[in-house]
Tab-separated table of C-alpha atoms and ligand atoms in Angstrom:
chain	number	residue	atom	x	y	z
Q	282	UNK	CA	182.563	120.583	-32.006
Q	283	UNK	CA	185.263	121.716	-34.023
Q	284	UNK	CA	188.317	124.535	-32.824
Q	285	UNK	CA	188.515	127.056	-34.968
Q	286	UNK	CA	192.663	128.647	-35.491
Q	287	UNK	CA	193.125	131.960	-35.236
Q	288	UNK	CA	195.366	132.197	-38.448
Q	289	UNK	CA	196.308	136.002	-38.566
Q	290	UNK	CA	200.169	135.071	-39.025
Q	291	UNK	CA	201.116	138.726	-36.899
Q	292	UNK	CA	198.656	136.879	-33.811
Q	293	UNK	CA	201.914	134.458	-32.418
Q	294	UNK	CA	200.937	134.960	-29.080
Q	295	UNK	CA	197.364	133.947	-29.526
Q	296	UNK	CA	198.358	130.977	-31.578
Q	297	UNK	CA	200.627	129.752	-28.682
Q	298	UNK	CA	197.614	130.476	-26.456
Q	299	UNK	CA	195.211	128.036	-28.250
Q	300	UNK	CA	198.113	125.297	-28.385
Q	301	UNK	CA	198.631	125.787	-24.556
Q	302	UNK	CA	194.490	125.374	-24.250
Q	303	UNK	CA	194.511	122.641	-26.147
Q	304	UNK	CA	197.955	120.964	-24.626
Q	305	UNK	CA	195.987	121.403	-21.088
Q	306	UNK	CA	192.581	119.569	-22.342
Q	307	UNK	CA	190.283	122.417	-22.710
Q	308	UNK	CA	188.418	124.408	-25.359
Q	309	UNK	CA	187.132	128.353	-25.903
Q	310	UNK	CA	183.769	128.582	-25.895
Q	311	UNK	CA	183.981	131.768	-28.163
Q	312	UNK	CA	185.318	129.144	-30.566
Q	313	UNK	CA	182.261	126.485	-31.018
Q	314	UNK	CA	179.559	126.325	-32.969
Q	315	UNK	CA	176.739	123.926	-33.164
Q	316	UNK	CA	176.268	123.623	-29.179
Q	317	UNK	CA	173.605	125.946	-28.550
Q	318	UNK	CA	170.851	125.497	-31.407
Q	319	UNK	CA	167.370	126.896	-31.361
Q	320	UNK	CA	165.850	123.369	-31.519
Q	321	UNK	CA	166.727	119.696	-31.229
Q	322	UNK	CA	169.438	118.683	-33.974
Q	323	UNK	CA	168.519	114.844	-33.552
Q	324	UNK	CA	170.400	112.328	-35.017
Q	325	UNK	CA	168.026	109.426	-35.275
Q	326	UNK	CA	166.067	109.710	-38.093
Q	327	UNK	CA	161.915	108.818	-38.252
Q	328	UNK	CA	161.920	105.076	-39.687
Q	329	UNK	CA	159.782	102.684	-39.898
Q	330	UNK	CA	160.249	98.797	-39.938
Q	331	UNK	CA	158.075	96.597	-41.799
Q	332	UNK	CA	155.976	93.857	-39.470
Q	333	UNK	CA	155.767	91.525	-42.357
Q	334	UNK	CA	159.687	91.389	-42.248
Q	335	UNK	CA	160.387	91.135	-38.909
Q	336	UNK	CA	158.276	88.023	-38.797
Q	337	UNK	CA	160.327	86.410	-41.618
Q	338	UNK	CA	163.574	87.536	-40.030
Q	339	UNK	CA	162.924	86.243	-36.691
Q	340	UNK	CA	161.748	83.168	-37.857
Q	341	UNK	CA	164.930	82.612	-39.969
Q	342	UNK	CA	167.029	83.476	-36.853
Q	343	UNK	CA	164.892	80.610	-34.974
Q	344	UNK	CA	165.719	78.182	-37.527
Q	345	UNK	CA	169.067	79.372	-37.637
Q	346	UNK	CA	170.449	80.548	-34.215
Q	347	UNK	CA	170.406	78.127	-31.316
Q	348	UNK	CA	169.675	80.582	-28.603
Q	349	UNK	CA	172.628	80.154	-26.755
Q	350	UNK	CA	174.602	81.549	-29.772
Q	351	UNK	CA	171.983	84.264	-29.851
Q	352	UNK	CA	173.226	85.351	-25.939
Q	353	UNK	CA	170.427	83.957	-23.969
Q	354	UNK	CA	167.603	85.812	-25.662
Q	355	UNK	CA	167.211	85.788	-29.800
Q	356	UNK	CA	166.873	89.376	-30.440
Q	357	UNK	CA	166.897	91.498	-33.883
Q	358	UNK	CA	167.574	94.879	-32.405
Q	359	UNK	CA	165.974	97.953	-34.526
Q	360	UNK	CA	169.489	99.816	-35.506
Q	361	UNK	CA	167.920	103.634	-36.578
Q	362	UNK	CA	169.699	104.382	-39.639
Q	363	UNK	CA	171.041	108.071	-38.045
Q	364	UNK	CA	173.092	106.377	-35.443
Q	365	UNK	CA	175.786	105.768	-36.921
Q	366	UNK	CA	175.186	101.813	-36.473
Q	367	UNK	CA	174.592	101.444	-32.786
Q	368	UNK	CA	171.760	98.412	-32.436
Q	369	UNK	CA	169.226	101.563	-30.705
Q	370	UNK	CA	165.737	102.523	-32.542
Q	371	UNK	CA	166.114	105.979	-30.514
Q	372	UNK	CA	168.465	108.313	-28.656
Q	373	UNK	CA	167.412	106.373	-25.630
Q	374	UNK	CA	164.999	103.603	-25.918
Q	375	UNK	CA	165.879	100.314	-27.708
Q	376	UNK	CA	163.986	98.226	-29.839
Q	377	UNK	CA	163.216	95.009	-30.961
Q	378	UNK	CA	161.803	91.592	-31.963
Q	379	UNK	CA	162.420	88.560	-30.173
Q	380	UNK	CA	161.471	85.038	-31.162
Q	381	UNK	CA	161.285	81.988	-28.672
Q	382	UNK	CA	160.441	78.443	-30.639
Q	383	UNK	CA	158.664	75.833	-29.053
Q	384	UNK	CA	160.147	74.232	-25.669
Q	385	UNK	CA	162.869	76.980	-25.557
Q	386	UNK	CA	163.689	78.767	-22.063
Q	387	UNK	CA	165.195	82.415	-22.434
Q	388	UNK	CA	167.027	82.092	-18.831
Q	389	UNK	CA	167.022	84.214	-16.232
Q	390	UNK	CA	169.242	87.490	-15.644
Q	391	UNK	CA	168.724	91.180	-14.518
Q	392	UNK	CA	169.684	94.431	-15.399
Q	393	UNK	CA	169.492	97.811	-14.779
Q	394	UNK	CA	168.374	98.860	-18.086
Q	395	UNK	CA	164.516	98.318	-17.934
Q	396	UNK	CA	162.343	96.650	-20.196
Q	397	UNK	CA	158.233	95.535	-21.622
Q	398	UNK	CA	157.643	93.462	-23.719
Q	399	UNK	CA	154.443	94.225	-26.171
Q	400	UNK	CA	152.571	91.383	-27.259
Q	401	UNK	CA	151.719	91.467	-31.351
Q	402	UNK	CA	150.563	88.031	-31.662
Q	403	UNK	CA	150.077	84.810	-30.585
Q	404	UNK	CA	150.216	83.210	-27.120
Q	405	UNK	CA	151.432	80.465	-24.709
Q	406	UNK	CA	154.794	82.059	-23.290
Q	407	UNK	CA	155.200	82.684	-19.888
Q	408	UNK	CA	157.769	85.815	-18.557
Q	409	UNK	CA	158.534	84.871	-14.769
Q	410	UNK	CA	159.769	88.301	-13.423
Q	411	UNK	CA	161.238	87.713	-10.180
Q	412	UNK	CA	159.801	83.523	-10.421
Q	413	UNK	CA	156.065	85.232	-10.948
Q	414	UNK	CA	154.629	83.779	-14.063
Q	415	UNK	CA	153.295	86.386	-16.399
Q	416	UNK	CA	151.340	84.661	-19.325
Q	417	UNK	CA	151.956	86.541	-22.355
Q	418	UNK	CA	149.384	86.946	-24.873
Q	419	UNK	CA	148.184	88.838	-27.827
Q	420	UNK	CA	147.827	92.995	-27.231
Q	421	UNK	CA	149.029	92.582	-23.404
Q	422	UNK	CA	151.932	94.145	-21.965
Q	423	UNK	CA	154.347	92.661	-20.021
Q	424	UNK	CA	156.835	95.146	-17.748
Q	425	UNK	CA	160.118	93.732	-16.376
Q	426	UNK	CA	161.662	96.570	-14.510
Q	427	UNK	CA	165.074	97.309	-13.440
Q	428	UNK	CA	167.022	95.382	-11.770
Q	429	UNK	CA	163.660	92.343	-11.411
Q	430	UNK	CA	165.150	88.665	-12.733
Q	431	UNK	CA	163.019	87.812	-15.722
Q	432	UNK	CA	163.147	84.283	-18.253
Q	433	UNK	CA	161.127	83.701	-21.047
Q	434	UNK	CA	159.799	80.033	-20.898
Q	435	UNK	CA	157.764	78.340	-23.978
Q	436	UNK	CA	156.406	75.381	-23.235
Q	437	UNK	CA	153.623	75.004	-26.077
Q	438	UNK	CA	154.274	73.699	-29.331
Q	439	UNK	CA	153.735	76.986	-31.481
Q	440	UNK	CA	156.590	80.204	-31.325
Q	441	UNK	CA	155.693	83.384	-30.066
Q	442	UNK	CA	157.468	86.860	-31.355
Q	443	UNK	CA	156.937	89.860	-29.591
Q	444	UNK	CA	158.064	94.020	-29.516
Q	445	UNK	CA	160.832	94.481	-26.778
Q	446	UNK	CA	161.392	98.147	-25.839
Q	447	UNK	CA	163.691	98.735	-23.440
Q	448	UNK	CA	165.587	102.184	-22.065
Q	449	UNK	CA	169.113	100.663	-22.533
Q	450	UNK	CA	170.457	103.566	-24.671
Q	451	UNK	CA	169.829	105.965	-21.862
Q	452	UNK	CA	171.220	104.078	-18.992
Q	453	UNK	CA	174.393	103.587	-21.102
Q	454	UNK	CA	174.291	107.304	-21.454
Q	455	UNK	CA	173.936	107.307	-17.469
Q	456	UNK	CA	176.736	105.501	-17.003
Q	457	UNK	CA	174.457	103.230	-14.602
Q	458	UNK	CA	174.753	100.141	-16.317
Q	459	UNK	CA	174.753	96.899	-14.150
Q	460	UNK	CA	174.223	93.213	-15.709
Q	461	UNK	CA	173.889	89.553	-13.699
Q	462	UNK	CA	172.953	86.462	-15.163
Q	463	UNK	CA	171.183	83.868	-13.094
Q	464	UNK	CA	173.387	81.137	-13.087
Q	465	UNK	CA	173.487	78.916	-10.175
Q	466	UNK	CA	169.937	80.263	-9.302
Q	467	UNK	CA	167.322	77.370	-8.588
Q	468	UNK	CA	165.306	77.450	-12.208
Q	469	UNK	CA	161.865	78.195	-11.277
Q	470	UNK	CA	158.913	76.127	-12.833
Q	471	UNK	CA	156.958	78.115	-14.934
Q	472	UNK	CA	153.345	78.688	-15.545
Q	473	UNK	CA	150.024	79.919	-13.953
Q	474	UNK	CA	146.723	81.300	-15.038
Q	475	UNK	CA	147.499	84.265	-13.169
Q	476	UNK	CA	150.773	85.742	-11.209
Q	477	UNK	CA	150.663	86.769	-7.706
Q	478	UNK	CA	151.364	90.626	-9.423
Q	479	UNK	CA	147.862	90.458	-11.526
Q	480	UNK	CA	145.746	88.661	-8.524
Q	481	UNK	CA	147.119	91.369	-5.773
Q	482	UNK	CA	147.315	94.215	-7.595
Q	483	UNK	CA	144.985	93.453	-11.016
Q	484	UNK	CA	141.898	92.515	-9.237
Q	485	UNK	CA	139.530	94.934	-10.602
Q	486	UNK	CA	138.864	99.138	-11.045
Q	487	UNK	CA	139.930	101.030	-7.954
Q	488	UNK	CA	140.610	97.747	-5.929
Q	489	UNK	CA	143.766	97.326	-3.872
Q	490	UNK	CA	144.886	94.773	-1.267
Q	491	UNK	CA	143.958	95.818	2.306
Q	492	UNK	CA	145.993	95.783	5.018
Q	493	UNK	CA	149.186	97.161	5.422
Q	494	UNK	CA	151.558	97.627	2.288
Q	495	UNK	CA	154.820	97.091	1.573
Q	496	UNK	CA	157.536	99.537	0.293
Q	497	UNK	CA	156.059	101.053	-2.885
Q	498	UNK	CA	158.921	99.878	-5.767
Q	499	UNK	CA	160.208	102.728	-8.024
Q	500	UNK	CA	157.689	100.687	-11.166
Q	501	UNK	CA	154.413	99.703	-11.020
Q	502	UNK	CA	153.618	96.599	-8.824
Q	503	UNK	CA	151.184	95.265	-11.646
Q	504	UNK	CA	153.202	93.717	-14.494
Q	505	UNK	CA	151.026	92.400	-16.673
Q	506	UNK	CA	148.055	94.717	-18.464
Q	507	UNK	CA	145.994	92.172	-20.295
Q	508	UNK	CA	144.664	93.217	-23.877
Q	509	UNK	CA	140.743	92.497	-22.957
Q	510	UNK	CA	141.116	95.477	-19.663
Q	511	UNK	CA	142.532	97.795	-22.827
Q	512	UNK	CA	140.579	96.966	-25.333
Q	513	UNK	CA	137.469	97.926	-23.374
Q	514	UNK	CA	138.841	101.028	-22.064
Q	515	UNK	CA	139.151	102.191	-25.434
Q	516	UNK	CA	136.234	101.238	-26.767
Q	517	UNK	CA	134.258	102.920	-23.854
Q	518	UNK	CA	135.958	105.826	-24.628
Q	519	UNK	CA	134.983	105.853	-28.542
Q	520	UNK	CA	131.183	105.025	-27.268
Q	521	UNK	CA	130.967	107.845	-24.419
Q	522	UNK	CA	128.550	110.102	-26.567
Q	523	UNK	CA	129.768	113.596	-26.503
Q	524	UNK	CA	133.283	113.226	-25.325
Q	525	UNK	CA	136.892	113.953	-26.868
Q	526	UNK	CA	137.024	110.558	-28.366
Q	527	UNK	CA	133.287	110.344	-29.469
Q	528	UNK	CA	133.823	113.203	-31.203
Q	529	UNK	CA	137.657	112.901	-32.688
Q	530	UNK	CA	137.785	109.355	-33.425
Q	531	UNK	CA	140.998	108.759	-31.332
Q	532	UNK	CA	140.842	107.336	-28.070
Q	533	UNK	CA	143.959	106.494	-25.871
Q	534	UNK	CA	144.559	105.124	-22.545
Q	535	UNK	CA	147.905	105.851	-20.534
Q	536	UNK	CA	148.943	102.243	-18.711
Q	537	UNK	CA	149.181	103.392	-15.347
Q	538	UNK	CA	150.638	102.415	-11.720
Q	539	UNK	CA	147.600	101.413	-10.246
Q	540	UNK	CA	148.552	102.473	-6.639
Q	541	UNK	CA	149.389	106.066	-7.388
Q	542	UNK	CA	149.108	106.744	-11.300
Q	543	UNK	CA	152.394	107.015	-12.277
Q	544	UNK	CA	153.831	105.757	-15.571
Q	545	UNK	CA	154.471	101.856	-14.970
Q	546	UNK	CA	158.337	102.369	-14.739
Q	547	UNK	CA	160.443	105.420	-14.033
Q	548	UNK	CA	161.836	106.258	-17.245
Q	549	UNK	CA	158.814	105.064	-19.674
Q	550	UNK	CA	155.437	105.532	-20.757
Q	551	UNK	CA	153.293	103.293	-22.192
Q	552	UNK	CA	149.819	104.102	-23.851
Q	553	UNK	CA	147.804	102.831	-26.497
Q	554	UNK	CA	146.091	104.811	-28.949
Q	555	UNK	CA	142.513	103.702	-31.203
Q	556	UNK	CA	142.582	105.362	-34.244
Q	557	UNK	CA	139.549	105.650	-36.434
Q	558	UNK	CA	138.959	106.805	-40.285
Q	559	UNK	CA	138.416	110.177	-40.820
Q	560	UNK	CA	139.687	111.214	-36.986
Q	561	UNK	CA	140.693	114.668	-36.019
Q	562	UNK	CA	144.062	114.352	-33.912
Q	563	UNK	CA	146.388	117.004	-35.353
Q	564	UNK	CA	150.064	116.386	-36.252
Q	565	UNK	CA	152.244	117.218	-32.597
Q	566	UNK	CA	155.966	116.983	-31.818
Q	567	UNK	CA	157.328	117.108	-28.217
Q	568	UNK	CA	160.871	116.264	-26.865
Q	569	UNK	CA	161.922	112.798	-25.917
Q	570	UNK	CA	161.946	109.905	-28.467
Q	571	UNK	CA	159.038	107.402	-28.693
Q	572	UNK	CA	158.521	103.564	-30.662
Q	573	UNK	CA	155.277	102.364	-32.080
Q	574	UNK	CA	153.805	98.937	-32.825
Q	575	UNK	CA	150.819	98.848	-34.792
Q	576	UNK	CA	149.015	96.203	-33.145
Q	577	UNK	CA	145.722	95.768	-35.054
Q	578	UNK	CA	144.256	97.687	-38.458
Q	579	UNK	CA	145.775	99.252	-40.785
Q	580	UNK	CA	146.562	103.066	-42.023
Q	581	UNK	CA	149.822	105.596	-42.109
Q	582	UNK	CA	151.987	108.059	-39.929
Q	583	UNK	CA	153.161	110.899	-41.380
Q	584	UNK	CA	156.316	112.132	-39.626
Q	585	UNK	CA	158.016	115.121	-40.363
Q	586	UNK	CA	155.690	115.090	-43.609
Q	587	UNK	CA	156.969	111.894	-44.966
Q	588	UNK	CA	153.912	109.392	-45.116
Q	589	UNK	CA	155.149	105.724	-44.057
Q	590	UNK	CA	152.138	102.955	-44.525
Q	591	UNK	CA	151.497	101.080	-41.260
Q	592	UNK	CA	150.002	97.388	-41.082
Q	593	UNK	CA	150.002	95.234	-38.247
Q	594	UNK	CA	153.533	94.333	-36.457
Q	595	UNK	CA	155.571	97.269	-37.734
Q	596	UNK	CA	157.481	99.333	-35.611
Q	597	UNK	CA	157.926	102.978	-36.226
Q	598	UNK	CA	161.214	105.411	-34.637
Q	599	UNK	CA	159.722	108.840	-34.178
Q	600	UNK	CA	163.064	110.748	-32.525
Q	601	UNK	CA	162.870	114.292	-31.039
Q	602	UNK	CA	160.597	117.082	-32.018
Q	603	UNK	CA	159.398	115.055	-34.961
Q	604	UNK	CA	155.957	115.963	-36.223
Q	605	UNK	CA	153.841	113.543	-36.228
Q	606	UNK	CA	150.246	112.861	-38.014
Q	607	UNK	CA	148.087	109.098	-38.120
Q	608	UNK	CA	145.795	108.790	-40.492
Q	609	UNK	CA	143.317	105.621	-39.934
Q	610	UNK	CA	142.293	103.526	-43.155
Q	611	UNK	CA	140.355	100.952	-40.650
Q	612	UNK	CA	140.131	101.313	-36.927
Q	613	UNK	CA	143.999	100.939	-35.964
Q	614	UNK	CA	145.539	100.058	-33.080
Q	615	UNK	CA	149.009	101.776	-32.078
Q	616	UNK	CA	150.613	100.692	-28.931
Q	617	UNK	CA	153.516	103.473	-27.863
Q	618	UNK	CA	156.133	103.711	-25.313
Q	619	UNK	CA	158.267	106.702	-24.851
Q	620	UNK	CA	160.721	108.587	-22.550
Q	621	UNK	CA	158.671	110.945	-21.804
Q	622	UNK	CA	158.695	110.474	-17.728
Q	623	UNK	CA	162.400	111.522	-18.193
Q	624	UNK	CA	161.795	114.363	-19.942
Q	625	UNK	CA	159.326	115.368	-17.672
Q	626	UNK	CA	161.121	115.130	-14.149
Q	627	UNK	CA	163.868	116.886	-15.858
Q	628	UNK	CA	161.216	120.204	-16.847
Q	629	UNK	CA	162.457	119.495	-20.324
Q	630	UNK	CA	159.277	118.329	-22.033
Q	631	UNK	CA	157.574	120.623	-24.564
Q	632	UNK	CA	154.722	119.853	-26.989
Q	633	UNK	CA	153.966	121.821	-30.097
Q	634	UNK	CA	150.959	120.854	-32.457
Q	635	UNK	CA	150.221	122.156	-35.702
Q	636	UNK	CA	149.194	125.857	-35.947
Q	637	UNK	CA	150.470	126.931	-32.593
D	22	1HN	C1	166.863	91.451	-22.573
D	22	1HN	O1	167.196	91.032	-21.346
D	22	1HN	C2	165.730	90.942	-23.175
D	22	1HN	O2	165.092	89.677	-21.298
D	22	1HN	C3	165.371	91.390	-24.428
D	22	1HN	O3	164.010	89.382	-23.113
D	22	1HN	C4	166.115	92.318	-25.099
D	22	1HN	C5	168.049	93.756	-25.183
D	22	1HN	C6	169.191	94.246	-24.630
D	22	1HN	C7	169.581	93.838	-23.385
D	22	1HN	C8	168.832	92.916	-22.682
D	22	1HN	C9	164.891	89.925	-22.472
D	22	1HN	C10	167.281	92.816	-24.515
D	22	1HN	C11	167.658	92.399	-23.244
């Protein structure tokens, strides 16, 4: 926001009046421009990064980067090419791919930033959030929320990469960020068939313990949302003759709280979205920024009318009030998190699709 002079040279008095305004730290308002625009101006820009690359990168970094060089966890962050450099995919959500090698431990810490991790491949490591073992496999989604100590543990003999999202960006915005790393803490053995979160609160549709309940958390109490429970919501959806997704060819689920139906954290939604050829969905922008990973299939986004092709393991920025069209070559697979619980507790979520 630039200060425009007043430069008429008979105007002294006003000139000294802007230098006094200025001496004492403030600005006109009848003097800025650009704060007030009819729409968004965004400064991340759509982008999408390459699965195939990631991969190779990640894998590099494991050869090369012992993770305690890599600061406990062996990240590539996704650094949106509008921001100036800052290691965020979005305005407010950060992105990423991490890679944990056989035998490695990513210790334990917490923070108030909160993160999931989505699952693109593989199997065999184990998140403990708060010493619960979460088993991490293909298509599932892990949540760690804020604040909850989590470590990545590996004890198999193949790595594992998967899509970190986290809403870092906006609790540095906040000014609410807190950081403790778990040394000194008793390092808790690692692995189960099942955590104490899945068996309590994942033990079937509609079924909750009995009995009197603790304190509902600000996040859902379920942290792990295993790939075969989505998978079969979607294709139930796709196969329920009649309906939306019978008839469009896009079916998506919303993961949900399963105590009240909330988004699974505070500041994040997660869904995941079956696309098929030849479906129906129209291009839509709303407010709030979101990140995809294309989990399975294969196809294209077009965002603000610029067609990226999508294959399995890329990760696509949509920022702001970006338009944005998939098209479906094979049945594809798009898992998506965005801010959009933010925007809507704040009344400042709006949705436009095409031809409104
Ligand atoms: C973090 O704690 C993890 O625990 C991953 O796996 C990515 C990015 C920024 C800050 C903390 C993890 C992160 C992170």
């Amino acid at each position: 926001m630039a200060t425009r002079r007043f430069d008429a040279p008979d105007d002294a008095s006003l000139n000294t009046f802007y230098d006094d305004i200025a001496d004492k730290d403030l600005q006109p308002l009848w003097e800025l421009s650009g704060l007030l625009t009819p729409a968004p101006k965004v400064q991340a820009v759509p982008y999408r990064w390459r699965g195939e690359e990631l991969r190779e990168l990640g894998e590099r970094a494991g050869e090369l980067v012992p993770i305690d060089r890599g600061g406990d966890r062996r990240v590539l962050s996704l650094s949106n090419p509008g921001l100036g450099g800052a290691p965020y995919a979005t305005a407010t959500l950060w992105g990423a791919v991490q890679y944990l090698g056989p035998g490695e431990t990513a210790p334990a810490h917490r923070h108030t930033p909160a993160a999931l991790r989505f699952v693109l491949d593989g199997e065999g490591v184990w998140t403990l959030v708060n010493g619960d073992p979460l088993h991490m496999s293909a298509g599932d989604l892990i949540l760690t929320p804020s604040w909850t100590w989590h470590e990545h543990h590996n004890p198999g003999d193949t790595p594992m990469t998967w899509f970190d999202a986290l809403d870092l960006p906006l609790v540095e915005a906040l000014d609410a960020m807190f950081f403790e790393p778990g040394e000194g803490r008793p390092a808790p053995s690692g692995t189960a068939e099942r955590s104490t979160s899945e068996i309590r609160f994942g033990g079937g549709p509609g079924l909750l313990p009995g009995g009197a309940s603790a304190p509902a958390p600000a996040h859902s109490p379920l942290l792990r949302y295993q790939w075969a429970d989505t998978d079969r919501a979607l294709a139930g959806q796709l196969a329920e003759a009649g309906t939306g997704a019978e008839r469009t060819g896009h079916a998506h689920v919303r993961f949900a709280d399963p105590t009240n139906g909330r988004d699974v954290m505070p500041t994040m939604r997660c869904e995941m979205h079956r696309y098929l050829p030849g479906h129906t969905a129209p291009a839509e922008r709303h407010t709030g920024s979101a990140l995809v990973a294309v989990f399975r299939g294969a196809g294209a986004v077009e965002l603000d009318g610029v067609l990226h092709s999508l294959a399995p393991g890329d990760l696509v920025a949509i920022p702001s009030w970006t338009s944005v069209r998939v098209l479906a070559d094979e049945p594809m697979d798009l898992f998506s998190v965005s801010d959009t619980p933010v925007l809507e507790a704040l009344a400042l979520y709006r949705t436009e699709t095409r031809g409104d």
